[in-house]
Coordinates of C-alpha atoms in Angstrom, one line a residue:
Chain A
X1 CA 23.5 -5.4 41.6
X2 CA 22.4 -1.7 41.3
X3 CA 19.2 -0.8 39.7
X4 CA 17.3 1.6 37.9
X5 CA 13.7 1.9 38.9
X6 CA 11.1 2.8 36.1
X7 CA 8.4 4.7 37.8
X8 CA 6.7 5.0 34.7
X9 CA 7.8 3.5 31.3
X10 CA 6.5 6.6 28.9
X11 CA 4.8 5.9 25.8
X12 CA 7.2 3.5 24.2
X13 CA 10.6 3.1 25.9
X14 CA 12.9 0.5 24.7
X15 CA 16.9 -0.5 25.8
X16 CA 18.9 0.0 22.5
X17 CA 22.6 -0.1 21.8
X18 CA 24.7 0.5 18.3
X19 CA 22.7 -2.7 16.9
X20 CA 22.9 -6.2 16.3
X21 CA 24.6 -6.9 13.3
X22 CA 25.6 -9.9 11.2
X23 CA 22.1 -11.7 11.3
X24 CA 20.6 -10.1 8.4
X25 CA 20.7 -13.2 6.2
X26 CA 18.2 -15.0 8.6
X27 CA 15.4 -12.1 8.6
X28 CA 17.0 -10.3 11.9
X29 CA 16.9 -6.5 11.4
X30 CA 19.9 -4.9 13.4
X31 CA 17.3 -2.9 15.5
X32 CA 19.6 -0.5 17.8
X33 CA 19.2 3.3 18.5
X34 CA 17.3 4.9 15.4
X35 CA 19.0 8.2 16.0
X36 CA 22.5 7.0 16.2
X37 CA 24.1 10.3 16.7
X38 CA 22.2 11.6 20.1
X39 CA 22.3 8.1 21.3
X40 CA 26.2 8.2 21.0
X41 CA 26.5 11.6 22.2
X42 CA 24.4 10.8 25.1
X43 CA 27.0 7.8 26.1
X44 CA 30.1 10.5 25.6
X45 CA 28.4 12.7 28.0
X46 CA 28.3 10.2 30.7
X47 CA 31.6 8.7 30.1
X48 CA 30.4 5.1 28.4
X49 CA 31.9 3.7 25.4
X50 CA 29.7 5.1 22.4
X51 CA 27.5 2.1 21.9
X52 CA 26.4 1.2 25.5
X53 CA 23.1 0.4 25.9
X54 CA 20.6 3.4 26.6
X55 CA 17.0 4.1 27.1
X56 CA 15.2 5.5 23.6
X57 CA 11.8 6.8 24.1
X58 CA 9.4 8.0 21.8
X59 CA 7.1 11.3 22.4
X60 CA 6.8 10.5 25.9
X61 CA 9.6 9.4 28.0
X62 CA 10.0 7.9 31.4
X63 CA 10.4 8.8 35.3
X64 CA 13.4 6.9 36.5
X65 CA 14.8 6.5 40.1
X66 CA 18.5 5.9 40.7
X67 CA 19.3 3.8 43.5
X68 CA 23.2 5.0 43.5
X69 CA 25.6 7.5 42.4
X70 CA 25.8 7.8 38.5
X71 CA 26.1 10.4 36.0
X72 CA 22.7 10.3 33.4
X73 CA 22.2 12.6 30.3
X74 CA 19.3 13.1 28.0
X75 CA 20.1 14.0 24.7
X76 CA 17.7 13.6 21.1
X77 CA 14.2 15.2 20.8
X78 CA 13.6 18.3 22.5
X79 CA 12.1 17.5 26.1
X80 CA 12.0 19.1 29.3
X81 CA 13.5 17.4 32.0
X82 CA 13.3 17.7 35.8
X83 CA 15.4 16.5 38.6
X84 CA 13.4 15.7 41.7
X85 CA 11.1 18.1 40.5
X86 CA 13.7 20.9 39.4
X87 CA 14.4 21.5 35.8
X88 CA 17.4 20.2 34.7
X89 CA 19.5 20.5 31.5
X90 CA 19.8 18.1 28.6
X91 CA 22.8 17.6 26.4
X92 CA 24.9 17.7 29.8
X93 CA 25.9 15.1 32.2
X94 CA 24.0 15.2 35.7
X95 CA 24.9 13.8 38.7
X96 CA 22.8 11.6 40.5
X97 CA 22.3 9.6 43.7
X98 CA 20.2 7.1 45.5
X99 CA 16.5 8.5 45.7
X100 CA 17.0 10.8 42.7
X101 CA 14.0 10.9 40.4
X102 CA 14.5 11.8 36.7
X103 CA 11.5 12.6 34.7
X104 CA 11.2 13.6 31.0
X105 CA 8.0 15.7 29.7
X106 CA 6.5 14.9 26.4
X107 CA 8.8 16.3 23.7
X108 CA 8.6 19.6 22.2
X109 CA 10.5 19.0 19.1
X110 CA 11.5 15.7 17.5
X111 CA 10.3 12.4 18.2
X112 CA 12.8 10.4 20.1
X113 CA 14.7 11.5 23.4
X114 CA 17.7 9.2 24.6
X115 CA 18.6 8.7 28.2
X116 CA 22.4 7.3 28.9
X117 CA 23.3 6.2 32.3
X118 CA 27.0 6.0 33.2
X119 CA 27.9 2.1 33.3
X120 CA 25.2 1.7 30.7
X121 CA 21.8 -0.6 30.7
X122 CA 23.2 -4.0 31.8
X123 CA 20.4 -6.4 30.3
X124 CA 21.8 -9.6 28.9
X125 CA 23.0 -9.5 25.8
X126 CA 20.7 -11.3 22.8
X127 CA 23.0 -12.6 19.4
X128 CA 25.7 -9.9 20.5
X129 CA 23.6 -7.0 21.2
X130 CA 21.1 -5.5 23.9
X131 CA 18.9 -3.8 21.8
X132 CA 15.3 -4.5 21.9
X133 CA 13.4 -6.4 19.1
X134 CA 9.9 -6.4 19.9
X135 CA 8.5 -8.4 17.1
X136 CA 10.1 -11.5 18.2
X137 CA 10.6 -10.4 21.9
X138 CA 14.4 -10.7 22.0
X139 CA 17.0 -8.6 23.7
X140 CA 16.4 -5.5 25.9
X141 CA 14.2 -5.9 28.8
X142 CA 12.7 -9.4 28.3
X143 CA 12.2 -8.1 24.5
X144 CA 9.5 -5.6 25.3
X145 CA 9.0 -1.8 26.0
X146 CA 9.4 -0.7 29.7
X147 CA 6.7 -1.2 31.8
X148 CA 5.7 0.9 35.2
X149 CA 7.7 -0.7 37.9
X150 CA 10.1 -2.4 36.1
X151 CA 13.7 -2.6 37.5
X152 CA 16.7 -2.2 34.6
X153 CA 20.2 -3.5 35.9
X154 CA 23.0 -1.1 35.3
X155 CA 26.7 -2.0 34.6
X156 CA 29.7 -0.9 36.9
X157 CA 30.9 2.5 36.5
X158 CA 34.1 4.0 37.2
X159 CA 33.5 7.6 36.4
X160 CA 33.5 10.3 39.4
X161 CA 30.2 11.8 39.3
X162 CA 30.6 15.5 38.0
X163 CA 28.6 17.6 36.3
X164 CA 30.0 18.0 32.7
X165 CA 30.0 20.8 29.9
X166 CA 26.9 20.8 27.7
X167 CA 27.1 19.8 24.2
X168 CA 26.8 23.1 22.1
X169 CA 23.6 24.0 20.3
X170 CA 25.6 23.7 16.9
X171 CA 26.4 20.0 17.7
X172 CA 22.8 19.0 18.8
X173 CA 20.4 18.2 15.8
X174 CA 17.6 20.7 14.6
X175 CA 14.0 19.7 13.4
X176 CA 13.4 21.4 10.5
X177 CA 9.7 22.1 9.2
X178 CA 10.4 20.0 6.6
X179 CA 13.3 17.1 7.2
X180 CA 15.3 16.5 4.1
X181 CA 16.2 12.9 3.6
X182 CA 19.2 12.2 1.5
X183 CA 18.1 9.3 -0.7
X184 CA 20.1 7.2 -3.3
X185 CA 17.4 6.3 -5.9
X186 CA 17.9 2.8 -7.3
X187 CA 17.0 -0.8 -6.5
X188 CA 13.8 -1.2 -8.2
X189 CA 13.2 2.4 -9.1
X190 CA 13.1 1.0 -13.1
X191 CA 9.6 0.3 -12.0
X192 CA 8.2 3.7 -11.7
X193 CA 7.2 6.2 -14.4
X194 CA 9.6 9.4 -14.7
X195 CA 6.6 11.5 -13.5
X196 CA 6.4 9.8 -10.3
X197 CA 10.1 9.5 -9.7
X198 CA 9.9 13.7 -10.1
X199 CA 6.9 13.9 -7.7
X200 CA 8.4 11.4 -5.2
X201 CA 11.6 13.7 -5.1
X202 CA 9.5 17.1 -5.3
X203 CA 7.0 18.0 -2.9
X204 CA 7.6 16.8 0.8
X205 CA 5.7 13.8 1.9
X206 CA 3.7 13.7 5.5
X207 CA 4.4 11.1 8.0
X208 CA 1.4 9.1 8.7
X209 CA 0.3 7.7 12.1
X210 CA 1.7 4.4 11.1
X211 CA 5.3 5.4 12.0
X212 CA 7.2 3.3 14.6
X213 CA 10.9 1.4 14.7
X214 CA 9.8 -1.0 11.9
X215 CA 9.2 1.9 9.3
X216 CA 7.4 5.2 8.4
X217 CA 4.4 5.3 6.2
X218 CA 4.3 8.5 4.2
X219 CA 1.1 10.1 2.5
X220 CA 1.0 12.6 -0.2
X221 CA 0.2 11.1 -3.6
X222 CA 0.3 8.2 -6.1
X223 CA 3.4 7.1 -7.8
X224 CA 2.7 5.5 -11.3
X225 CA 4.4 2.2 -12.3
X226 CA 5.8 1.6 -15.7
X227 CA 3.2 -0.8 -17.5
X228 CA 4.8 -4.5 -17.8
X229 CA 3.8 -8.2 -18.5
X230 CA 4.8 -9.2 -14.6
X231 CA 7.8 -11.4 -14.7
X232 CA 7.3 -15.1 -13.2
X233 CA 7.3 -15.5 -9.5
X234 CA 6.6 -11.6 -8.8
X235 CA 2.7 -11.9 -8.6
X236 CA 0.4 -9.7 -10.9
X237 CA 0.0 -6.4 -8.9
X238 CA 2.2 -3.6 -10.6
X239 CA 3.9 -3.1 -7.3
X240 CA 5.1 -6.9 -7.1
X241 CA 8.5 -8.1 -7.9
X242 CA 10.0 -11.4 -7.1
X243 CA 10.7 -10.9 -3.3
X244 CA 14.1 -9.6 -2.6
X245 CA 16.0 -8.2 0.1
X246 CA 15.2 -4.9 1.4
X247 CA 18.3 -2.5 2.6
X248 CA 17.6 -0.7 6.1
X249 CA 16.5 2.8 4.7
X250 CA 14.9 1.4 1.7
X251 CA 11.4 2.9 0.5
X252 CA 8.9 0.3 -0.8
X253 CA 5.8 1.4 -2.5
X254 CA 2.9 -1.0 -2.2
X255 CA -0.2 -0.5 -4.2
X256 CA 1.6 2.8 -5.6
X257 CA 0.7 5.0 -2.8
X258 CA 2.0 5.4 0.8
X259 CA 5.9 4.7 0.6
X260 CA 7.1 3.0 3.3
X261 CA 10.8 4.0 4.8
X262 CA 12.1 1.0 6.5
X263 CA 13.8 1.7 9.6
X264 CA 15.7 -0.3 12.4
X265 CA 13.4 -3.1 13.4
X266 CA 12.3 -3.5 9.5
X267 CA 11.4 -6.6 7.6
X268 CA 14.8 -7.6 6.0
X269 CA 13.0 -8.4 2.5
X270 CA 9.8 -8.8 0.8
X271 CA 8.2 -8.4 -2.7
X272 CA 7.1 -4.6 -3.2
X273 CA 9.1 -2.7 -5.5
X274 CA 11.8 -0.5 -3.7
X275 CA 12.3 2.9 -5.0
X276 CA 15.9 3.9 -3.1
X277 CA 17.5 3.9 0.0
X278 CA 17.7 6.9 2.8
X279 CA 21.3 7.3 3.4
X280 CA 22.5 5.9 6.9
X281 CA 23.1 9.1 8.7
X282 CA 19.8 10.5 7.4
X283 CA 17.8 7.7 9.4
X284 CA 18.9 9.6 12.6
X285 CA 16.8 12.7 11.0
X286 CA 13.8 10.2 10.0
X287 CA 13.8 9.1 13.7
X288 CA 13.4 12.5 15.2
X289 CA 10.2 13.1 12.8
X290 CA 6.9 12.2 13.8
X291 CA 3.1 11.9 12.7
X292 CA 1.8 15.0 10.7
X293 CA 5.4 16.1 10.1
X294 CA 6.8 16.5 6.6
X295 CA 9.7 15.1 4.9
X296 CA 11.3 15.8 1.6
X297 CA 13.4 12.9 -0.5
X298 CA 16.4 14.4 -2.0
X299 CA 18.3 12.4 -4.5
X300 CA 22.1 12.1 -4.0
X301 CA 24.8 9.7 -5.1
X302 CA 27.1 7.2 -3.4
X303 CA 29.8 9.6 -2.5
X304 CA 27.5 12.1 -1.2
X305 CA 26.3 9.3 1.3
X306 CA 29.6 8.4 2.1
X307 CA 30.6 12.4 2.8
X308 CA 27.5 12.4 5.2
X309 CA 28.8 9.7 7.0
X310 CA 32.5 10.8 7.4
X311 CA 30.6 14.4 8.5
X312 CA 28.9 12.4 11.3
X313 CA 32.1 11.2 12.3
X314 CA 33.6 14.4 12.5
X315 CA 30.9 16.1 14.6
X316 CA 30.9 12.9 16.9
X317 CA 34.8 13.5 17.1
X318 CA 34.2 17.4 18.0
X319 CA 32.0 16.5 21.0
X320 CA 34.3 13.9 22.2
X321 CA 37.2 16.6 22.4
X322 CA 35.1 19.0 24.0
X323 CA 34.0 16.7 26.4
X324 CA 37.6 15.5 27.4
X325 CA 39.3 19.0 26.9
Chain B
X1 CA 8.8 -33.5 -19.4
X2 CA 10.5 -30.3 -20.5
X3 CA 11.3 -27.4 -18.2
X4 CA 11.7 -23.6 -19.3
X5 CA 15.4 -23.1 -20.2
X6 CA 16.5 -19.9 -18.8
X7 CA 19.2 -17.8 -20.0
X8 CA 20.3 -15.0 -17.4
X9 CA 20.8 -11.7 -18.3
X10 CA 23.5 -9.6 -17.1
X11 CA 23.6 -8.6 -13.3
X12 CA 22.4 -5.3 -12.4
X13 CA 24.0 -3.8 -9.3
X14 CA 22.9 -1.4 -7.0
X15 CA 23.7 0.8 -4.1
X16 CA 21.3 0.6 -1.1
X17 CA 22.7 4.2 -0.2
X18 CA 26.0 3.7 1.9
X19 CA 25.6 0.3 3.6
X20 CA 23.9 -2.0 1.1
X21 CA 24.8 -3.6 -2.3
X22 CA 21.8 -5.0 -3.9
X23 CA 22.5 -7.4 -7.0
X24 CA 19.5 -8.2 -9.4
X25 CA 20.5 -11.7 -11.2
X26 CA 17.1 -11.4 -13.2
X27 CA 13.5 -9.7 -12.6
X28 CA 11.7 -13.3 -12.8
X29 CA 12.3 -16.1 -10.9
X30 CA 14.0 -19.2 -12.2
X31 CA 16.0 -22.0 -10.2
X32 CA 19.1 -20.9 -12.5
X33 CA 18.8 -17.7 -11.1
X34 CA 18.5 -18.8 -7.3
X35 CA 21.2 -21.4 -8.0
X36 CA 23.6 -18.6 -9.3
X37 CA 22.9 -16.3 -6.3
X38 CA 23.5 -19.2 -4.1
X39 CA 27.2 -19.8 -5.9
X40 CA 28.1 -16.2 -5.8
X41 CA 27.2 -15.6 -2.2
X42 CA 28.9 -18.8 -1.2
X43 CA 32.1 -17.9 -3.0
X44 CA 32.2 -14.5 -1.5
X45 CA 31.8 -16.1 2.3
X46 CA 34.7 -18.1 1.4
X47 CA 36.5 -15.0 0.5
X48 CA 36.1 -13.8 3.9
X49 CA 36.5 -10.1 2.9
X50 CA 37.0 -7.5 5.5
X51 CA 34.2 -5.0 6.1
X52 CA 31.6 -7.4 4.8
X53 CA 28.8 -7.4 7.6
X54 CA 25.9 -9.9 6.2
X55 CA 25.7 -11.9 2.9
X56 CA 22.0 -12.4 1.9
X57 CA 21.1 -14.7 -0.8
X58 CA 17.5 -14.0 -2.2
X59 CA 15.3 -15.4 -4.8
X60 CA 16.7 -14.2 -7.8
X61 CA 18.9 -11.8 -6.4
X62 CA 21.2 -11.2 -3.4
X63 CA 22.3 -8.3 -1.1
X64 CA 25.3 -7.6 0.9
X65 CA 25.7 -5.4 3.9
X66 CA 28.9 -3.6 3.9
X67 CA 30.8 -1.4 6.3
X68 CA 31.8 1.5 3.8
X69 CA 34.4 2.5 6.3
X70 CA 36.3 -1.0 5.9
X71 CA 35.1 -1.7 2.1
X72 CA 34.2 0.7 -0.4
X73 CA 30.9 -0.3 -1.9
X74 CA 32.5 0.3 -5.0
X75 CA 35.1 -2.0 -4.6
X76 CA 32.6 -4.6 -3.2
X77 CA 30.9 -4.3 -6.8
X78 CA 34.1 -5.0 -8.6
X79 CA 34.6 -8.1 -6.8
X80 CA 31.0 -9.4 -7.3
X81 CA 31.5 -8.5 -10.4
X82 CA 34.6 -11.0 -11.0
X83 CA 32.4 -13.6 -9.2
X84 CA 29.4 -13.1 -11.5
X85 CA 31.9 -14.2 -14.3
X86 CA 33.3 -17.0 -12.7
X87 CA 30.0 -18.4 -12.1
X88 CA 28.3 -17.8 -15.2
X89 CA 26.5 -21.2 -15.3
X90 CA 25.0 -24.0 -13.2
X91 CA 28.1 -26.5 -13.3
X92 CA 26.8 -29.9 -13.9
X93 CA 29.1 -31.6 -11.1
X94 CA 27.7 -29.2 -8.6
X95 CA 26.7 -31.1 -5.6
X96 CA 24.7 -29.7 -2.7
X97 CA 24.5 -31.4 0.8
X98 CA 21.0 -30.5 1.7
X99 CA 18.2 -31.6 4.0
X100 CA 14.9 -32.9 2.7
X101 CA 12.2 -32.0 5.4
X102 CA 8.4 -32.9 6.3
X103 CA 6.6 -29.8 7.1
X104 CA 3.2 -30.5 7.8
X105 CA 0.7 -28.0 7.0
X106 CA -3.3 -28.0 8.1
X107 CA -4.9 -26.2 4.7
X108 CA -8.1 -24.1 4.9
X109 CA -7.8 -23.5 8.9
X110 CA -10.2 -21.5 10.8
X111 CA -7.4 -19.3 12.2
X112 CA -5.9 -18.1 8.6
X113 CA -9.8 -18.0 7.3
X114 CA -10.7 -15.8 10.4
X115 CA -7.8 -13.4 9.5
X116 CA -8.5 -13.6 5.7
X117 CA -12.3 -12.6 6.2
X118 CA -10.9 -9.6 8.7
X119 CA -8.7 -8.0 5.5
X120 CA -11.0 -8.7 2.9
X121 CA -10.8 -4.5 1.8
X122 CA -7.1 -5.1 1.2
X123 CA -8.0 -8.0 -1.2
X124 CA -8.0 -8.5 -4.9
X125 CA -11.3 -10.6 -4.7
X126 CA -13.3 -9.4 -1.7
X127 CA -15.9 -12.1 -2.2
X128 CA -13.4 -15.1 -2.3
X129 CA -11.4 -16.9 0.3
X130 CA -7.6 -16.3 -0.5
X131 CA -7.7 -19.9 -1.3
X132 CA -10.6 -19.9 -3.3
X133 CA -9.1 -17.0 -5.4
X134 CA -5.7 -18.5 -5.6
X135 CA -7.4 -21.8 -7.1
X136 CA -9.7 -19.7 -9.7
X137 CA -7.0 -17.6 -11.1
X138 CA -4.8 -20.8 -11.1
X139 CA -7.2 -22.6 -13.0
X140 CA -8.1 -25.4 -10.5
X141 CA -11.5 -26.7 -10.1
X142 CA -11.5 -26.7 -6.6
X143 CA -9.6 -25.5 -3.4
X144 CA -8.8 -29.3 -2.8
X145 CA -7.1 -29.6 -6.2
X146 CA -5.1 -26.4 -5.4
X147 CA -3.9 -28.0 -2.1
X148 CA -3.1 -31.2 -3.6
X149 CA -0.7 -29.2 -6.0
X150 CA 0.8 -27.4 -3.3
X151 CA 1.2 -30.6 -1.1
X152 CA 2.1 -32.7 -4.3
X153 CA 5.9 -31.6 -4.8
X154 CA 8.6 -30.4 -2.7
X155 CA 9.9 -26.5 -2.4
X156 CA 13.4 -25.2 -2.1
X157 CA 14.4 -22.5 0.2
X158 CA 15.6 -19.8 -2.0
X159 CA 15.6 -17.1 0.6
X160 CA 15.4 -16.4 4.2
X161 CA 14.2 -12.7 5.3
X162 CA 11.4 -10.6 5.9
X163 CA 11.3 -11.7 9.7
X164 CA 13.6 -14.1 11.4
X165 CA 13.5 -17.6 9.9
X166 CA 11.0 -17.0 7.0
X167 CA 11.7 -19.6 4.4
X168 CA 10.7 -18.3 1.1
X169 CA 10.5 -21.6 -0.9
X170 CA 9.9 -21.9 -4.4
X171 CA 8.4 -25.3 -5.6
X172 CA 10.2 -27.7 -7.5
X173 CA 8.3 -28.2 -10.6
X174 CA 8.7 -26.8 -14.3
X175 CA 7.5 -23.1 -14.7
X176 CA 4.2 -23.9 -16.3
X177 CA 3.1 -25.9 -13.4
X178 CA 4.2 -23.3 -11.0
X179 CA 1.5 -21.6 -8.8
X180 CA 1.4 -17.9 -8.8
X181 CA -0.8 -15.6 -7.1
X182 CA -0.4 -11.6 -6.4
X183 CA 0.4 -10.0 -3.0
X184 CA -2.3 -8.3 -0.9
X185 CA -3.0 -4.8 -2.4
X186 CA -2.1 -3.2 0.9
X187 CA -0.2 -5.4 3.3
X188 CA -2.6 -6.7 6.4
X189 CA -1.5 -5.8 9.7
X190 CA -2.2 -9.0 11.3
X191 CA -1.2 -12.5 10.4
X192 CA -1.3 -15.5 12.9
X193 CA 1.9 -17.0 13.8
X194 CA 2.9 -20.1 11.5
X195 CA 0.5 -19.2 8.9
X196 CA 1.2 -20.8 5.5
X197 CA 1.2 -17.9 3.2
X198 CA 1.4 -18.0 -0.9
X199 CA 2.8 -14.7 -2.8
X200 CA 4.1 -14.5 -6.2
X201 CA 5.5 -18.0 -6.8
X202 CA 6.7 -18.3 -3.1
X203 CA 5.3 -20.4 0.0
X204 CA 6.4 -19.2 3.5
X205 CA 5.7 -20.3 6.6
X206 CA 5.2 -16.8 9.0
X207 CA 7.5 -17.1 12.2
X208 CA 5.7 -14.9 14.2
X209 CA 2.6 -12.8 14.4
X210 CA 2.7 -9.5 12.6
X211 CA 2.2 -7.9 9.3
X212 CA 2.2 -9.7 5.9
X213 CA 1.1 -9.3 2.3
X214 CA 0.8 -13.1 1.1
X215 CA -2.4 -14.9 0.4
X216 CA -3.0 -17.1 3.5
X217 CA -3.6 -20.8 2.8
X218 CA -3.3 -22.3 5.8
X219 CA -1.2 -23.1 9.2
X220 CA 1.5 -25.4 10.4
X221 CA 1.6 -26.9 13.7
X222 CA 5.6 -26.8 14.0
X223 CA 7.3 -23.4 14.5
X224 CA 10.1 -21.9 12.2
X225 CA 11.5 -19.7 14.6
X226 CA 11.8 -20.5 18.3
X227 CA 13.6 -17.3 20.4
X228 CA 13.8 -19.8 23.5
X229 CA 15.4 -22.7 21.5
X230 CA 13.3 -25.0 23.2
X231 CA 12.4 -27.7 20.6
X232 CA 15.7 -29.9 19.7
X233 CA 15.4 -28.7 16.2
X234 CA 16.6 -25.4 17.4
X235 CA 19.6 -26.5 19.4
X236 CA 22.1 -24.7 17.0
X237 CA 20.1 -21.2 16.2
X238 CA 16.8 -19.5 16.9
X239 CA 15.4 -20.1 13.2
X240 CA 15.1 -23.8 11.7
X241 CA 15.1 -23.5 8.0
X242 CA 18.1 -22.6 5.7
X243 CA 18.6 -21.6 2.2
X244 CA 18.8 -24.8 -0.1
X245 CA 16.7 -26.9 2.2
X246 CA 14.1 -29.1 0.5
X247 CA 10.6 -28.7 2.3
X248 CA 7.4 -30.7 1.5
X249 CA 4.4 -28.9 2.9
X250 CA 2.6 -32.2 3.6
X251 CA -1.2 -31.7 3.8
X252 CA -2.4 -32.9 7.3
X253 CA -5.9 -33.2 9.0
X254 CA -7.2 -31.5 12.3
X255 CA -6.4 -34.5 14.4
X256 CA -2.9 -34.7 13.2
X257 CA -2.5 -30.9 13.6
X258 CA -3.8 -30.9 17.4
X259 CA -1.6 -33.9 18.0
X260 CA 1.4 -32.3 16.6
X261 CA 0.6 -28.9 18.2
X262 CA 0.6 -31.0 21.7
X263 CA 4.2 -32.3 20.9
X264 CA 5.4 -28.6 20.1
X265 CA 3.7 -27.7 23.6
X266 CA 5.4 -30.6 25.2
X267 CA 9.0 -29.8 23.7
X268 CA 9.2 -33.3 22.1
X269 CA 8.3 -32.2 18.4
X270 CA 10.9 -33.2 16.1
X271 CA 11.0 -32.3 12.1
X272 CA 11.4 -35.4 9.9
X273 CA 14.6 -34.7 8.4
X274 CA 16.6 -36.6 5.9
X275 CA 20.0 -35.7 4.5
X276 CA 20.7 -35.7 0.8
X277 CA 22.8 -34.7 -1.8
X278 CA 21.1 -32.6 -4.6
X279 CA 22.4 -31.9 -7.8
X280 CA 21.0 -28.8 -9.7
X281 CA 22.1 -29.4 -13.1
X282 CA 20.3 -33.0 -12.6
X283 CA 17.3 -31.6 -11.3
X284 CA 16.9 -28.9 -14.1
X285 CA 16.9 -31.7 -16.6
X286 CA 14.6 -34.4 -14.8
X287 CA 12.5 -32.4 -12.1
X288 CA 10.0 -35.2 -11.4
X289 CA 12.3 -37.9 -11.5
X290 CA 14.5 -36.0 -8.8
X291 CA 11.5 -35.1 -6.7
X292 CA 10.5 -39.0 -6.6
X293 CA 13.7 -39.7 -5.4
X294 CA 14.0 -37.0 -3.0
X295 CA 10.2 -37.7 -1.4
X296 CA 11.3 -41.7 -1.2
X297 CA 14.5 -40.7 0.7
X298 CA 12.3 -38.5 3.1
X299 CA 9.6 -41.1 4.0
X300 CA 11.6 -44.3 3.5

């Protein structure tokens, strides 16, 4: 079996695919690539199916050596890339052969680069997906992040090695100073005062150092709860509710300060009041923010969320067209 | 013996953006609300609608994950409202096949005590342990009285979630005898694997080490999650508990804890499980009588 040699694993690099669906009811979150758009474009560039397993890095990417002829593409966060020490393009398929070494430098914009390799990362499936879920140690490479010296199995590839066209700038994600996260307000938003909702949606929040695949803790100010006699079973804290399901993307507010946006490896339920849910495509944007960045939550309705989804589908269709033209 | 009669309000429907529909049966916990969530989600499961990714019954609510490209969330809500009308009350003849399970717990153990002490700055009462605090605010004269009450009546699994296999369990006693505690002011960043926790009116066993906001009362020797499916009770899946299971959190001593741990390590541990028929309506009218019967079946 051909392998990808991991010289250095980077800060926190994991195998991810489109996600592990259908196990939410036992408390298993979907995992999967956090920026699904960049991940999928990476796969399209190297001729894989859109959902093939790839590598998701965080801040500092890996250094990888190839052992056979492949195509590789780096997408997602802005990250200088070298191939055998020479600068190489991102958002473009690069042909590689045995002994070639791809190296990612620390990101200069965004947070998470993706490395897609033709044939895909062929770690065994766990409950129908190759995505890593580190909390219980399932999926990916032994359920953990990559370490120096690891060897990753690669799938068979039929794609002839050829350097493809680059994905044009307008089809790559931007990394603005303030990231807009469109949010459907609701769930337990009735627990928050009018003023709290206004400040939640008003000024941007700052991403704290507690920001990972499980969730992003944000800091800014305190949100007041509507006073009430707590319902039976909830617990006496004002943020306490009778434990309920947490949608992926939902925002919980323990203690009234530091809202937490739940992401791909998040807990699936719990007993803190939730104020709303970030629309699915804007989890891509959240994934590219990092500690110290600013995020503003913008209230939208269900139809806007569905429209955003359609738009992402169209952008992916344009990438597909460009690459096959 | 009287139970608090619960009249449920109309359910509240909410969109968790484009991929989730959240339905709150009631803001307060009650077995009536849970039985209704179970009934609606079972009926939905039987319909086998295209576009439904996950069906997650919760304590007094439920959540559906949907693929909006196949099923418009608004159409799903219309269907759920139809099911809500058809499942308006707990049917007197409704019978659930369930399992009654003995779940040993070492209360007031050294591992969770160490964790509790490490996170006092996030707690309502930094001067007391979680057990001392819970005993006091629930009017028990000592920690022992509290653990006797916890061990004394079984719990029903009303929701799975948080992390894989965590059973939210609600004690099968009338509301006036329910033990209730708040969650931590800010969640802990660490919890020992298999900790026995309590938050709101729910007991849990934490499947893996990680964050947690529940008060910590003890530790279970046996897992509720087994990624490698090493133990025989996990042959059909990585998680052991199922919604509707009836669990008895039996107090054990250190010697039994050590013995059971070595059985778990050797791969020979098995939960004591008995199949039972459970009639929610009968339970609601005579909880203590039904509990007595269930525990008799379990230890016969």
